[in-house]
Amino acid sequence: MNADDERLLEDLLEGKHRALARVISKIEDRSPGYRDLVSELYAHTGDADVIGITGSPGAGKSTLVDKLAETYRERGETVGIIAIDPSSPFSGGAVLGDRIRMGSTIGDMDVFVRSMSARGTLGGLSTATADAVKAMDAFGKDKIIIETVGAGQNEIDIVRTADTVAVLVPPGSGDDIQTLKAGILEIADVFVVNKADRDGADRTVHELRDMVAMGAGDSVSMAGGHHGADSMAMLEDHPDDEAHADWDGGDTDDGNDADDWVPPIVETVATRSEGVEEFIDELESHQTYLVDSGTRAEMARKRYAEEIRTLLREDVHGLLEDELERAGGIDDLAEDVRTGDTDPYSIAGDLLTPVEECLEELETGE
């Protein structure tokens, strides 16, 4: 790491927001040296609670995030917010800006808001988001909130960076709930029916309760939120863990095992800050569950394993792109396949051969 980046890291660890902004910019732009910076951040992470907020467009995510931050600040906690915004088709940058919908905390330097563009690269967005979370964690933010722009696969991948995922559901018809079920519903640790003062809110709450009850009986993932399946697998692998034996699971009347987390449903009217305290209480209950049940440590291991795989995929992809160029470029190779001179499998094998040979040399030490 060069001297400039070392000073930048020192400034970040000393709590200078300008340095935090510069580090996140380097991460998002994949600037030279960003990997060394992120590597140094790991030793200073692990203290922040990371919360993912997702849901269908129009659910009021930004307003609720704003009120969340305001309430956390009233409690004396510092907040970092990563808002995933649509990206500009020309520059790739976020187009909504950092504080358009964060009016309650304007001027409060202990609420740091950063927009990141939702551009589609090979693992790039989810990796950049995870690295930005590490920067905020190392900086010393108590709570880090990731707000997604919608409810697509990219958003699902991003919120997996979080310890706790809240899914916002606006009041509406049963068709809306069924649509959500196919995507983001299964990753919820907490459900929030925002705009609960509108018509249809009671019906939406009732339908969610029915779905949670059905999921608790029929689906492991639904009963345990976005970590449910992993959590249950861990329980099967380590049935005698003291952490699991010590956690009593709270009072449950749905017949589930004590170690199952059943997603609660919270009603809020974010524009009036109604229900925000109750929402925070449920988030904290989930954080307590994660620690006491041993699930948080297991989630971290799985998250780091996926980070390693993602980085390896990115690096190998880059190596193979270089090999493609040396072999004449993808267009020429495709033309060779079209004319019958070769086939895709042979080309892939030829391109992988130098990589495999290098790995064999490393293993044998030759």
Short mmCIF file of C-alpha atoms in Angstrom, two decimals:
data_model
loop_
_atom_site.label_atom_id
_atom_site.label_comp_id
_atom_site.label_asym_id
_atom_site.label_seq_id
_atom_site.Cartn_x
_atom_site.Cartn_y
_atom_site.Cartn_z
CA MET A 1 0.00 0.00 0.00
CA ASN A 2 1.43 3.38 -0.98
CA ALA A 3 1.95 6.30 1.39
CA ASP A 4 -1.18 8.16 0.24
CA ASP A 5 -3.40 5.16 0.90
CA GLU A 6 -1.76 4.60 4.29
CA ARG A 7 -2.61 8.18 5.29
CA LEU A 8 -6.13 7.70 3.91
CA LEU A 9 -6.56 4.59 6.06
CA GLU A 10 -5.24 6.39 9.14
CA ASP A 11 -7.67 9.26 8.58
CA LEU A 12 -10.59 6.85 8.21
CA LEU A 13 -9.71 5.03 11.42
CA GLU A 14 -9.44 8.40 13.17
CA GLY A 15 -13.05 9.15 12.25
CA LYS A 16 -12.64 11.63 9.38
CA HIS A 17 -15.70 11.48 7.13
CA ARG A 18 -13.86 12.86 4.11
CA ALA A 19 -11.53 9.88 4.27
CA LEU A 20 -14.48 7.49 4.54
CA ALA A 21 -16.03 9.03 1.43
CA ARG A 22 -12.75 8.74 -0.49
CA VAL A 23 -12.25 5.11 0.52
CA ILE A 24 -15.76 4.17 -0.63
CA SER A 25 -15.15 5.98 -3.92
CA LYS A 26 -11.97 3.95 -4.45
CA ILE A 27 -13.90 0.79 -3.65
CA GLU A 28 -16.77 1.56 -6.03
CA ASP A 29 -14.46 2.69 -8.84
CA ARG A 30 -12.13 -0.28 -8.27
CA SER A 31 -9.25 2.20 -8.24
CA PRO A 32 -5.65 0.94 -8.08
CA GLY A 33 -4.78 -0.10 -4.56
CA TYR A 34 -8.37 -0.51 -3.34
CA ARG A 35 -7.83 -4.18 -2.50
CA ASP A 36 -4.93 -3.39 -0.19
CA LEU A 37 -7.10 -0.79 1.54
CA VAL A 38 -9.98 -3.20 2.05
CA SER A 39 -7.61 -5.88 3.31
CA GLU A 40 -6.42 -3.52 6.02
CA LEU A 41 -10.02 -2.75 7.02
CA TYR A 42 -10.86 -6.32 8.04
CA ALA A 43 -8.95 -6.13 11.31
CA HIS A 44 -11.14 -3.21 12.39
CA THR A 45 -14.56 -4.68 11.51
CA GLY A 46 -17.17 -6.77 13.28
CA ASP A 47 -18.73 -4.31 15.71
CA ALA A 48 -21.51 -2.76 13.60
CA ASP A 49 -25.03 -4.12 13.18
CA VAL A 50 -25.82 -4.34 9.45
CA ILE A 51 -29.46 -3.99 8.43
CA GLY A 52 -30.82 -4.55 4.93
CA ILE A 53 -34.01 -2.73 3.89
CA THR A 54 -35.72 -3.95 0.74
CA GLY A 55 -39.19 -4.25 -0.73
CA SER A 56 -41.27 -3.34 -3.72
CA PRO A 57 -41.03 0.17 -5.24
CA GLY A 58 -43.34 2.64 -3.51
CA ALA A 59 -43.19 0.87 -0.16
CA GLY A 60 -41.62 3.93 1.47
CA LYS A 61 -38.15 2.51 2.07
CA SER A 62 -36.26 5.80 1.95
CA THR A 63 -38.63 7.57 4.32
CA LEU A 64 -38.44 4.70 6.81
CA VAL A 65 -34.64 4.60 6.58
CA ASP A 66 -34.59 8.34 7.29
CA LYS A 67 -36.72 7.88 10.41
CA LEU A 68 -34.66 4.89 11.48
CA ALA A 69 -31.51 6.98 11.33
CA GLU A 70 -33.17 9.81 13.21
CA THR A 71 -34.29 7.47 16.00
CA TYR A 72 -30.89 5.79 16.27
CA ARG A 73 -29.30 9.22 16.63
CA GLU A 74 -31.76 10.09 19.40
CA ARG A 75 -30.47 6.97 21.12
CA GLY A 76 -26.89 8.19 20.77
CA GLU A 77 -25.85 5.75 18.04
CA THR A 78 -24.01 6.64 14.84
CA VAL A 79 -25.37 5.55 11.48
CA GLY A 80 -24.04 4.75 8.03
CA ILE A 81 -26.46 4.40 5.11
CA ILE A 82 -25.73 2.83 1.74
CA ALA A 83 -28.51 3.66 -0.72
CA ILE A 84 -28.42 1.55 -3.87
CA ASP A 85 -29.69 3.83 -6.64
CA PRO A 86 -30.43 3.34 -10.35
CA SER A 87 -27.31 4.03 -12.35
CA SER A 88 -26.87 6.59 -15.09
CA PRO A 89 -26.80 4.94 -18.54
CA PHE A 90 -23.96 7.29 -19.49
CA SER A 91 -21.62 7.51 -16.50
CA GLY A 92 -22.68 4.51 -14.42
CA GLY A 93 -22.99 6.78 -11.39
CA ALA A 94 -25.88 6.99 -8.97
CA VAL A 95 -28.49 9.45 -10.20
CA LEU A 96 -30.62 10.15 -7.14
CA GLY A 97 -27.96 11.76 -4.99
CA ASP A 98 -27.04 11.13 -1.38
CA ARG A 99 -29.63 13.02 0.65
CA ILE A 100 -32.69 13.62 -1.53
CA ARG A 101 -34.95 11.62 0.79
CA MET A 102 -32.96 11.86 4.01
CA GLY A 103 -34.28 15.20 5.24
CA SER A 104 -34.50 14.45 8.96
CA THR A 105 -30.74 14.03 9.42
CA ILE A 106 -29.36 16.76 7.15
CA GLY A 107 -26.43 18.45 8.87
CA ASP A 108 -25.83 15.57 11.29
CA MET A 109 -22.30 14.34 10.56
CA ASP A 110 -22.93 11.18 12.57
CA VAL A 111 -25.33 10.04 9.84
CA PHE A 112 -23.22 9.28 6.79
CA VAL A 113 -25.24 8.60 3.63
CA ARG A 114 -23.67 7.20 0.50
CA SER A 115 -25.39 6.36 -2.79
CA MET A 116 -23.97 3.54 -4.89
CA SER A 117 -25.02 2.87 -8.47
CA ALA A 118 -26.86 -0.33 -9.36
CA ARG A 119 -24.72 -1.13 -12.36
CA GLY A 120 -24.58 -4.77 -13.35
CA THR A 121 -21.05 -6.18 -13.26
CA LEU A 122 -19.84 -9.70 -12.52
CA GLY A 123 -20.36 -9.73 -8.78
CA GLY A 124 -19.23 -6.11 -8.79
CA LEU A 125 -22.17 -4.45 -7.08
CA SER A 126 -22.59 -6.93 -4.25
CA THR A 127 -18.82 -7.01 -3.67
CA ALA A 128 -18.53 -3.21 -3.68
CA THR A 129 -21.45 -2.95 -1.27
CA ALA A 130 -19.89 -5.47 1.11
CA ASP A 131 -16.58 -3.58 0.98
CA ALA A 132 -18.32 -0.24 1.62
CA VAL A 133 -19.98 -1.80 4.66
CA LYS A 134 -16.53 -2.80 5.93
CA ALA A 135 -15.31 0.77 5.48
CA MET A 136 -18.22 2.13 7.56
CA ASP A 137 -17.74 -0.61 10.15
CA ALA A 138 -14.02 0.12 10.49
CA PHE A 139 -14.83 3.83 10.70
CA GLY A 140 -16.88 3.05 13.81
CA LYS A 141 -20.50 3.38 12.71
CA ASP A 142 -22.80 1.60 15.18
CA LYS A 143 -25.58 0.85 12.68
CA ILE A 144 -25.16 0.36 8.94
CA ILE A 145 -28.29 0.34 6.80
CA ILE A 146 -28.35 -0.91 3.20
CA GLU A 147 -31.37 0.35 1.27
CA THR A 148 -32.08 -1.20 -2.12
CA VAL A 149 -33.86 0.41 -5.04
CA GLY A 150 -36.32 -2.39 -5.73
CA ALA A 151 -36.95 -6.08 -5.30
CA GLY A 152 -34.97 -7.79 -8.06
CA GLN A 153 -32.23 -10.41 -7.88
CA ASN A 154 -29.54 -7.75 -7.52
CA GLU A 155 -31.26 -6.42 -4.43
CA ILE A 156 -31.58 -9.90 -2.95
CA ASP A 157 -27.85 -10.44 -3.46
CA ILE A 158 -27.02 -7.11 -1.88
CA VAL A 159 -29.06 -7.53 1.27
CA ARG A 160 -27.36 -10.84 1.94
CA THR A 161 -24.53 -8.63 3.14
CA ALA A 162 -26.77 -7.70 6.07
CA ASP A 163 -27.17 -9.47 9.40
CA THR A 164 -30.88 -8.62 9.53
CA VAL A 165 -33.14 -8.09 6.52
CA ALA A 166 -36.39 -6.12 6.75
CA VAL A 167 -38.84 -6.48 3.87
CA LEU A 168 -41.30 -3.61 3.42
CA VAL A 169 -44.74 -4.47 2.08
CA PRO A 170 -47.15 -1.66 1.15
CA PRO A 171 -50.87 -2.07 1.83
CA GLY A 172 -52.48 -3.75 -1.14
CA SER A 173 -54.22 -6.78 -2.52
CA GLY A 174 -53.34 -10.40 -2.03
CA ASP A 175 -51.87 -10.44 -5.51
CA ASP A 176 -49.05 -8.18 -4.24
CA ILE A 177 -48.22 -10.65 -1.48
CA GLN A 178 -48.18 -13.56 -3.92
CA THR A 179 -45.84 -11.62 -6.20
CA LEU A 180 -43.48 -10.96 -3.33
CA LYS A 181 -43.55 -14.59 -2.27
CA ALA A 182 -41.69 -15.61 -5.39
CA GLY A 183 -38.79 -13.26 -4.66
CA ILE A 184 -37.89 -11.30 -1.58
CA LEU A 185 -40.44 -12.67 0.85
CA GLU A 186 -38.31 -15.65 1.82
CA ILE A 187 -35.34 -13.54 2.91
CA ALA A 188 -37.24 -11.48 5.50
CA ASP A 189 -36.19 -11.50 9.14
CA VAL A 190 -38.71 -8.75 9.87
CA PHE A 191 -41.75 -7.70 7.85
CA VAL A 192 -42.81 -4.07 7.83
CA VAL A 193 -46.22 -2.97 6.56
CA ASN A 194 -45.45 0.69 5.98
CA LYS A 195 -48.11 3.30 5.23
CA ALA A 196 -50.25 1.34 7.69
CA ASP A 197 -52.79 4.18 7.87
CA ARG A 198 -53.94 3.42 4.34
CA ASP A 199 -56.82 1.22 3.23
CA GLY A 200 -55.87 -2.42 2.94
CA ALA A 201 -53.20 -2.38 5.66
CA ASP A 202 -55.11 -4.71 7.99
CA ARG A 203 -55.68 -7.16 5.16
CA THR A 204 -52.00 -7.10 4.21
CA VAL A 205 -50.97 -7.78 7.81
CA HIS A 206 -53.44 -10.67 8.01
CA GLU A 207 -52.17 -12.19 4.75
CA LEU A 208 -48.56 -11.89 5.89
CA ARG A 209 -49.41 -13.59 9.17
CA ASP A 210 -51.05 -16.44 7.31
CA MET A 211 -48.05 -16.76 5.02
CA VAL A 212 -45.57 -16.73 7.91
CA ALA A 213 -47.63 -19.37 9.72
CA MET A 214 -47.77 -21.55 6.61
CA GLY A 215 -44.07 -21.06 6.00
CA ALA A 216 -43.22 -21.97 9.57
CA GLY A 217 -44.94 -25.28 9.07
CA ASP A 218 -43.91 -26.02 5.49
CA SER A 219 -40.67 -24.17 4.73
CA VAL A 220 -37.48 -23.97 6.72
CA SER A 221 -36.32 -20.84 4.85
CA MET A 222 -39.55 -18.99 5.50
CA ALA A 223 -39.44 -19.81 9.19
CA GLY A 224 -35.93 -18.53 9.58
CA GLY A 225 -35.68 -15.49 7.33
CA HIS A 226 -32.71 -15.03 5.05
CA HIS A 227 -30.51 -17.18 7.27
CA GLY A 228 -33.13 -19.79 8.13
CA ALA A 229 -31.90 -22.66 6.00
CA ASP A 230 -28.29 -22.04 6.96
CA SER A 231 -29.25 -21.82 10.60
CA MET A 232 -31.12 -25.11 10.51
CA ALA A 233 -28.25 -26.81 8.72
CA MET A 234 -25.94 -25.56 11.44
CA LEU A 235 -28.24 -26.96 14.09
CA GLU A 236 -28.20 -30.35 12.40
CA ASP A 237 -24.41 -30.30 12.19
CA HIS A 238 -23.90 -29.08 15.78
CA PRO A 239 -26.86 -30.27 17.83
CA ASP A 240 -25.01 -30.01 21.13
CA ASP A 241 -23.67 -26.46 20.76
CA GLU A 242 -23.98 -24.63 24.08
CA ALA A 243 -25.10 -21.45 22.32
CA HIS A 244 -28.13 -23.25 20.98
CA ALA A 245 -28.87 -24.96 24.25
CA ASP A 246 -28.70 -21.69 26.18
CA TRP A 247 -31.03 -19.68 23.95
CA ASP A 248 -34.61 -20.32 25.03
CA GLY A 249 -36.18 -18.96 21.85
CA GLY A 250 -38.62 -16.71 23.69
CA ASP A 251 -42.33 -17.35 24.00
CA THR A 252 -43.69 -19.03 20.89
CA ASP A 253 -47.17 -20.30 20.37
CA ASP A 254 -46.86 -21.56 16.81
CA GLY A 255 -45.42 -24.96 17.59
CA ASN A 256 -42.00 -24.25 16.09
CA ASP A 257 -38.76 -25.37 17.64
CA ALA A 258 -37.30 -22.85 20.06
CA ASP A 259 -34.35 -22.20 17.77
CA ASP A 260 -36.49 -21.05 14.84
CA TRP A 261 -36.74 -17.32 14.29
CA VAL A 262 -40.26 -16.48 13.14
CA PRO A 263 -40.31 -13.13 11.29
CA PRO A 264 -42.43 -10.60 13.19
CA ILE A 265 -44.73 -8.16 11.38
CA VAL A 266 -44.49 -4.47 12.30
CA GLU A 267 -46.89 -1.74 11.20
CA THR A 268 -45.41 1.71 10.58
CA VAL A 269 -46.37 5.10 9.24
CA ALA A 270 -42.90 6.40 8.50
CA THR A 271 -43.99 9.90 7.53
CA ARG A 272 -45.21 10.37 11.12
CA SER A 273 -42.50 8.20 12.76
CA GLU A 274 -45.22 5.84 14.00
CA GLY A 275 -44.08 2.31 14.73
CA VAL A 276 -40.38 3.12 14.24
CA GLU A 277 -39.48 2.40 17.88
CA GLU A 278 -41.26 -0.97 17.67
CA PHE A 279 -39.43 -1.70 14.42
CA ILE A 280 -36.08 -0.99 16.05
CA ASP A 281 -37.01 -3.23 18.99
CA GLU A 282 -37.65 -6.12 16.59
CA LEU A 283 -34.36 -5.48 14.79
CA GLU A 284 -32.54 -5.60 18.11
CA SER A 285 -34.38 -8.78 19.12
CA HIS A 286 -33.15 -10.40 15.92
CA GLN A 287 -29.59 -9.25 16.54
CA THR A 288 -29.77 -10.78 20.02
CA TYR A 289 -31.09 -14.02 18.56
CA LEU A 290 -28.23 -14.15 16.05
CA VAL A 291 -25.61 -13.83 18.77
CA ASP A 292 -27.22 -16.07 21.38
CA SER A 293 -28.08 -18.85 18.93
CA GLY A 294 -24.64 -18.86 17.31
CA THR A 295 -26.17 -18.00 13.95
CA ARG A 296 -24.29 -14.73 13.49
CA ALA A 297 -20.91 -16.47 13.56
CA GLU A 298 -22.13 -19.10 11.10
CA MET A 299 -23.51 -16.39 8.81
CA ALA A 300 -20.16 -14.58 8.89
CA ARG A 301 -18.31 -17.75 7.91
CA LYS A 302 -20.64 -18.35 4.98
CA ARG A 303 -20.44 -14.69 3.93
CA TYR A 304 -16.64 -14.74 3.94
CA ALA A 305 -16.62 -18.02 2.01
CA GLU A 306 -18.80 -16.41 -0.65
CA GLU A 307 -16.54 -13.33 -0.73
CA ILE A 308 -13.54 -15.58 -1.39
CA ARG A 309 -15.40 -17.34 -4.20
CA THR A 310 -16.50 -14.04 -5.71
CA LEU A 311 -12.98 -12.60 -5.68
CA LEU A 312 -11.60 -15.76 -7.24
CA ARG A 313 -14.27 -15.64 -9.94
CA GLU A 314 -13.42 -12.01 -10.69
CA ASP A 315 -9.69 -12.74 -10.88
CA VAL A 316 -10.03 -15.88 -12.99
CA HIS A 317 -12.46 -14.04 -15.26
CA GLY A 318 -9.85 -11.33 -15.77
CA LEU A 319 -7.13 -13.89 -16.53
CA LEU A 320 -9.32 -15.66 -19.05
CA GLU A 321 -10.25 -12.37 -20.74
CA ASP A 322 -6.51 -11.76 -21.21
CA GLU A 323 -6.09 -15.25 -22.66
CA LEU A 324 -8.98 -14.58 -25.04
CA GLU A 325 -7.27 -11.46 -26.33
CA ARG A 326 -4.00 -13.33 -26.83
CA ALA A 327 -5.87 -16.01 -28.76
CA GLY A 328 -7.22 -13.41 -31.20
CA GLY A 329 -10.31 -12.16 -29.43
CA ILE A 330 -13.74 -13.64 -28.83
CA ASP A 331 -15.13 -12.60 -32.22
CA ASP A 332 -12.44 -14.46 -34.19
CA LEU A 333 -12.86 -17.54 -32.01
CA ALA A 334 -16.62 -17.45 -32.48
CA GLU A 335 -16.13 -17.23 -36.24
CA ASP A 336 -13.88 -20.31 -36.11
CA VAL A 337 -16.70 -22.19 -34.38
CA ARG A 338 -19.22 -20.95 -36.97
CA THR A 339 -17.09 -22.16 -39.86
CA GLY A 340 -16.57 -25.56 -38.26
CA ASP A 341 -12.84 -25.20 -37.59
CA THR A 342 -13.27 -25.85 -33.86
CA ASP A 343 -15.87 -25.94 -31.10
CA PRO A 344 -16.53 -24.02 -27.85
CA TYR A 345 -15.39 -26.91 -25.64
CA SER A 346 -12.01 -27.16 -27.36
CA ILE A 347 -11.49 -23.41 -27.15
CA ALA A 348 -12.35 -23.36 -23.43
CA GLY A 349 -9.96 -26.24 -22.80
CA ASP A 350 -7.14 -24.54 -24.70
CA LEU A 351 -7.65 -21.28 -22.82
CA LEU A 352 -7.70 -23.00 -19.43
CA THR A 353 -4.56 -25.04 -20.08
CA PRO A 354 -2.06 -22.23 -19.23
CA VAL A 355 -3.97 -21.42 -16.06
CA GLU A 356 -4.01 -25.08 -14.99
CA GLU A 357 -0.31 -25.41 -15.74
CA CYS A 358 0.48 -22.39 -13.57
CA LEU A 359 -1.54 -23.86 -10.70
CA GLU A 360 0.25 -27.20 -11.05
CA GLU A 361 3.62 -25.41 -10.92
CA LEU A 362 2.59 -23.62 -7.75
CA GLU A 363 1.48 -26.90 -6.13
CA THR A 364 4.68 -28.76 -7.04
CA GLY A 365 6.96 -25.77 -6.31
CA GLU A 366 8.72 -26.11 -9.64
#
